[in-house]
PDB file of C-alpha atoms in Angstrom:
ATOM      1  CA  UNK A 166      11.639   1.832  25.135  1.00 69.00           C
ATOM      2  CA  UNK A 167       9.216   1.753  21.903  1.00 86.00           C
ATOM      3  CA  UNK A 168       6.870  -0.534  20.491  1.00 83.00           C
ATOM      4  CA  UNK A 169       6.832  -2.635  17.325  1.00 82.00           C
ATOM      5  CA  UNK A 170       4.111  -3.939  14.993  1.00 83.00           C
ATOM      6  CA  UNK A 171       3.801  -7.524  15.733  1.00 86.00           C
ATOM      7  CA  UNK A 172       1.167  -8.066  13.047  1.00 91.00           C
ATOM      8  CA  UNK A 173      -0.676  -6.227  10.574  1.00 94.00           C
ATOM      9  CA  UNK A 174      -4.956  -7.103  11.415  1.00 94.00           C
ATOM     10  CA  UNK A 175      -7.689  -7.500   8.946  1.00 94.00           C
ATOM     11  CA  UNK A 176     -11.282  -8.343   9.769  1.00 94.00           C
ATOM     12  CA  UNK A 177     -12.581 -10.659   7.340  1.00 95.00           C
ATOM     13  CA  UNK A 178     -15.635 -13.012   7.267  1.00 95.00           C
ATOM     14  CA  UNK A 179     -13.576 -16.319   6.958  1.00 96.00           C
ATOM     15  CA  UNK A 180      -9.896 -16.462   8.533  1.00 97.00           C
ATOM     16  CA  UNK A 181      -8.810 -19.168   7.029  1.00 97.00           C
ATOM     17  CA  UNK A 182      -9.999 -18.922   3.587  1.00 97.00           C
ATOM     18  CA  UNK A 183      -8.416 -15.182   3.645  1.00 97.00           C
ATOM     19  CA  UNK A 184      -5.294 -16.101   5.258  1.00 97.00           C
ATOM     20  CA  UNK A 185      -4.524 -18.955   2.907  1.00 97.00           C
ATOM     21  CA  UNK A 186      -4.821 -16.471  -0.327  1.00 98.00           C
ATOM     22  CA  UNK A 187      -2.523 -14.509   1.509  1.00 97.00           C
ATOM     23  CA  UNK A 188      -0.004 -17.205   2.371  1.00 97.00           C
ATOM     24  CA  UNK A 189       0.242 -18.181  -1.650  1.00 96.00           C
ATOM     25  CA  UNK A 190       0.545 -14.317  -2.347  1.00 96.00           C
ATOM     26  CA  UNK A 191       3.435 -13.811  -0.140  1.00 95.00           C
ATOM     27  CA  UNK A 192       4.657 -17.606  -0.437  1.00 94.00           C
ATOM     28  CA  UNK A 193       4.828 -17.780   3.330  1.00 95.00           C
ATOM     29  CA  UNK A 194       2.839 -20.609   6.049  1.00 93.00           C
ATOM     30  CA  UNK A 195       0.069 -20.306   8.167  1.00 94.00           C
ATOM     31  CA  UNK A 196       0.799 -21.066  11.725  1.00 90.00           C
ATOM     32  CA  UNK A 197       0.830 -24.648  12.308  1.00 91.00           C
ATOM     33  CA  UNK A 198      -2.771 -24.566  14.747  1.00 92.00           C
ATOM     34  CA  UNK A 199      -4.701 -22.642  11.699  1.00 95.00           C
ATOM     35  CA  UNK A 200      -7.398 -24.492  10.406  1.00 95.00           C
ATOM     36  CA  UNK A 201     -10.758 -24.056   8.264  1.00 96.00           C
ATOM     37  CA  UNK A 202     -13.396 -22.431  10.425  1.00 94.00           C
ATOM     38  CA  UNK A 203     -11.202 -21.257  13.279  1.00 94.00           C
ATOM     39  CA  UNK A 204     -11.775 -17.598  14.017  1.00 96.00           C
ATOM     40  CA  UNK A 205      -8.352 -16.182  13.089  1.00 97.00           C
ATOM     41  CA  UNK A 206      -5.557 -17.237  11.266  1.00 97.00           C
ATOM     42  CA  UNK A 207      -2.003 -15.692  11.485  1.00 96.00           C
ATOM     43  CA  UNK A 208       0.541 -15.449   8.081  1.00 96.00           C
ATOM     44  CA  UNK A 209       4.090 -15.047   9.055  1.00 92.00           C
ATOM     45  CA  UNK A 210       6.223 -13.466   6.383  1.00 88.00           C
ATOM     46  CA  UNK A 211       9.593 -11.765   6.213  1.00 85.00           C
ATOM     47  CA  UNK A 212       7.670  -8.930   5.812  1.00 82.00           C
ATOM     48  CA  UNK A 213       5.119  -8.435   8.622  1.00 86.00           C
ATOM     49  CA  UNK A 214       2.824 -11.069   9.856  1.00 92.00           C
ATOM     50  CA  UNK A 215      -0.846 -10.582   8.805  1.00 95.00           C
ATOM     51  CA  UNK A 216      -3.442 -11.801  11.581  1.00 95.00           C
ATOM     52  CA  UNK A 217      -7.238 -12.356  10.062  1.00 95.00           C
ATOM     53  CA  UNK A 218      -9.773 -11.975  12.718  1.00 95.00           C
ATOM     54  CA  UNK A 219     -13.185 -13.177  11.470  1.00 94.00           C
ATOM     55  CA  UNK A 220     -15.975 -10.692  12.312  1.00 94.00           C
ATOM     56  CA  UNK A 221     -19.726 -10.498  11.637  1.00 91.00           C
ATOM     57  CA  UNK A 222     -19.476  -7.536   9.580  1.00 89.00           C
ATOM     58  CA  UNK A 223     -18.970  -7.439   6.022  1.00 83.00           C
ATOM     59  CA  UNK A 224     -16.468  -4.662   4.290  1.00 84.00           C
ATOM     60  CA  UNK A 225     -18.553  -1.749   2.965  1.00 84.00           C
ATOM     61  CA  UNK A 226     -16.121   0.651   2.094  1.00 84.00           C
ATOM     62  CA  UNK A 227     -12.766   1.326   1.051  1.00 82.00           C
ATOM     63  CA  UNK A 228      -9.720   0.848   3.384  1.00 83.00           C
ATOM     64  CA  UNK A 229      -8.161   2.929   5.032  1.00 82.00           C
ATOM     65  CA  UNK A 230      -5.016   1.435   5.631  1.00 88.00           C
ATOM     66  CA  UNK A 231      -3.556  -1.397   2.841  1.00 92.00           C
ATOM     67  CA  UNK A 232      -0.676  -3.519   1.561  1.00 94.00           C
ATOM     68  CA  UNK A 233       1.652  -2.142  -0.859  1.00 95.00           C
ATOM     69  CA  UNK A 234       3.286  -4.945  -2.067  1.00 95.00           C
ATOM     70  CA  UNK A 235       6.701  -4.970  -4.027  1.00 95.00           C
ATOM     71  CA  UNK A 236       7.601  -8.095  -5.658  1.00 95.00           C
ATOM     72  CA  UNK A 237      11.131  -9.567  -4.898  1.00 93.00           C
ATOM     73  CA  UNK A 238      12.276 -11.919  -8.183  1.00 94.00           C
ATOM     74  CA  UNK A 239       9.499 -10.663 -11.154  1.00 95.00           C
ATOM     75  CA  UNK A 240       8.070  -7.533 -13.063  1.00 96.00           C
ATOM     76  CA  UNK A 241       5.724  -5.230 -11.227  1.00 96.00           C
ATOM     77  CA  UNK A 242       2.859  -7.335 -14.185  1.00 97.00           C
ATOM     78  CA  UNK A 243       4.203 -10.312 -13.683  1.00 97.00           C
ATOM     79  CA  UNK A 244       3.350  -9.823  -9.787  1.00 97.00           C
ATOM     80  CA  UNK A 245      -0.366  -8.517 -11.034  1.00 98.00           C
ATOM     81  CA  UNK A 246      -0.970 -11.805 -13.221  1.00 98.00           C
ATOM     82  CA  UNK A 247       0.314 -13.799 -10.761  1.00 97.00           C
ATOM     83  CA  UNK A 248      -1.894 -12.373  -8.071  1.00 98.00           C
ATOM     84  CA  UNK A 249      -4.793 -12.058 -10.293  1.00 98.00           C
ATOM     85  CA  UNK A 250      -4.297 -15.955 -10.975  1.00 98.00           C
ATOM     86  CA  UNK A 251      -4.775 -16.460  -7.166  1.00 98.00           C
ATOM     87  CA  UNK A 252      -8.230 -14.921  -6.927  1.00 98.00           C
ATOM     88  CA  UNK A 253      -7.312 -11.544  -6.711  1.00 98.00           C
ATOM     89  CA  UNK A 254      -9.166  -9.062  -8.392  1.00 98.00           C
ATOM     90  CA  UNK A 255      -7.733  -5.606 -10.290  1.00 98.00           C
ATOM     91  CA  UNK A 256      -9.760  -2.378  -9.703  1.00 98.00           C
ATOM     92  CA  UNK A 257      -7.939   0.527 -10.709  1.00 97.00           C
ATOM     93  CA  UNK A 258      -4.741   0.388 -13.277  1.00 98.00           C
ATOM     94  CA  UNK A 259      -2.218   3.237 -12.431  1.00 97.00           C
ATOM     95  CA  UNK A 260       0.584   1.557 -14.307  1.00 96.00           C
ATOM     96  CA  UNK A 261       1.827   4.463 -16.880  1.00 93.00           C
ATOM     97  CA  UNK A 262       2.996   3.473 -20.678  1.00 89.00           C
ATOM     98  CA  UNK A 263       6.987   4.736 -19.229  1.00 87.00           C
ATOM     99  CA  UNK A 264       6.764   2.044 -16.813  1.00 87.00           C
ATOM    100  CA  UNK A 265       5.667   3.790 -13.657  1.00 91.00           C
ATOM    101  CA  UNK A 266       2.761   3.247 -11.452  1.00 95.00           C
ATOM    102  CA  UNK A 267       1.255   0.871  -9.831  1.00 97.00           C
ATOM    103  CA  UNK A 268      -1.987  -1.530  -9.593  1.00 98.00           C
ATOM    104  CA  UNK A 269      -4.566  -1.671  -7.484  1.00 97.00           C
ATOM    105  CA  UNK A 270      -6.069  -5.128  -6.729  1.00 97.00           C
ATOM    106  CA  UNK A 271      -8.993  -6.482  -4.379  1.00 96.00           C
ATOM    107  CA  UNK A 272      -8.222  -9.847  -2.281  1.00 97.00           C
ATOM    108  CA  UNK A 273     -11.018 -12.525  -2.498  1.00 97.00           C
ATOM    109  CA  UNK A 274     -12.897 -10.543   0.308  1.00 95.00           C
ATOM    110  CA  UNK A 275     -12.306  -7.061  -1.495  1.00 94.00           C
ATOM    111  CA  UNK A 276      -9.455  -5.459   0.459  1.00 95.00           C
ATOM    112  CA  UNK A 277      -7.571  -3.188  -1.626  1.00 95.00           C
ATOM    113  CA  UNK A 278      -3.781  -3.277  -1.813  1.00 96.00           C
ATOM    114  CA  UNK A 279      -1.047  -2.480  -4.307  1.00 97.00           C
ATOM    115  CA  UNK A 280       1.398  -3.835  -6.487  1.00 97.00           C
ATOM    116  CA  UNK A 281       4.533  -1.966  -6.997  1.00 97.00           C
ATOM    117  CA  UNK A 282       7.042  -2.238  -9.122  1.00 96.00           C
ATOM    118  CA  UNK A 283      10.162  -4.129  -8.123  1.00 94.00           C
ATOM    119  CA  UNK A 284      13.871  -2.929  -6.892  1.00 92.00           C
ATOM    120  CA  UNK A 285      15.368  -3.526 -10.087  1.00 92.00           C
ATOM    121  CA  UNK A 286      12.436  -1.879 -12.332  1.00 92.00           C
ATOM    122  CA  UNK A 287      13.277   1.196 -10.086  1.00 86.00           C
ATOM    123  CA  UNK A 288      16.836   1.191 -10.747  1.00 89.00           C
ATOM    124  CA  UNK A 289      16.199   0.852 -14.277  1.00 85.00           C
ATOM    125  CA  UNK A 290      13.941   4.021 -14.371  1.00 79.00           C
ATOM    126  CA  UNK A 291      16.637   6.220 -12.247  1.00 76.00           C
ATOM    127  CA  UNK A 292      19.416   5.100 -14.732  1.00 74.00           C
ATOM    128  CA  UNK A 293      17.201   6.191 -17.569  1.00 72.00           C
ATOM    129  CA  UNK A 294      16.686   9.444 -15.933  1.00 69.00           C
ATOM    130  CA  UNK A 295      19.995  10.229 -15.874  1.00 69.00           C
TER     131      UNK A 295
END
């Protein structure tokens, strides 16, 4: 028998706070018993469920695991504006003038993660190709 990821854990200095950005990112619900100042808070998705753990620490360097995320119903930049509109924060801009790429964004506590471009913009690329 194997395992399976139950949720995906990231230390942060205020669960809640965190968790909520996350919940409007991924338009998914905290679990009912979250609430401001508890000391995790858990974001069920279709996805994966994210669990943020508060911690003492603050982040002082880059990740070295993060979301790629790959939005389901809008562009790859309509994703990053929306985000961006959230509180999120864009650090490094990989997007390429054919359409390729991808974005690299800070949450409100500075995790990194990505923003893809979606199913369809793929498709589009591959039937250009050939």
């Amino acid at each position: 028998m194997s395992s399976l990821v139950r949720h995906v854990t990231i230390d942060c200095s205020d669960a809640y706070t965190l968790a909520s950005f996350w919940a409007r990112v991924l338009d998914a619900k905290l679990a009912e018993d979250d609430k401001p100042g508890a000391p995790e808070a858990v974001v069920d998705s279709p996805g994966a469920s994210l669990l943020f753990l508060q911690v003492p620490e603050g982040k002082t360097v880059k990740n070295r695991i993060h979301l790629d995320l790959r939005p389901l119903d809008r562009t790859r930049d309509e994703e990053v504006e929306r985000v961006i509109a959230l509180g999120a924060t864009l650090v490094d801009d990989r997007r390429r003038p054919d359409g390729t790429g991808w974005a690299v964004l800070t949450d409100p506590e500075g995790n990194e993660f990505c923003v893809e471009r979606s199913q369809a913009e793929h498709e589009a690329t591959r039937r250009l190709a050939e």
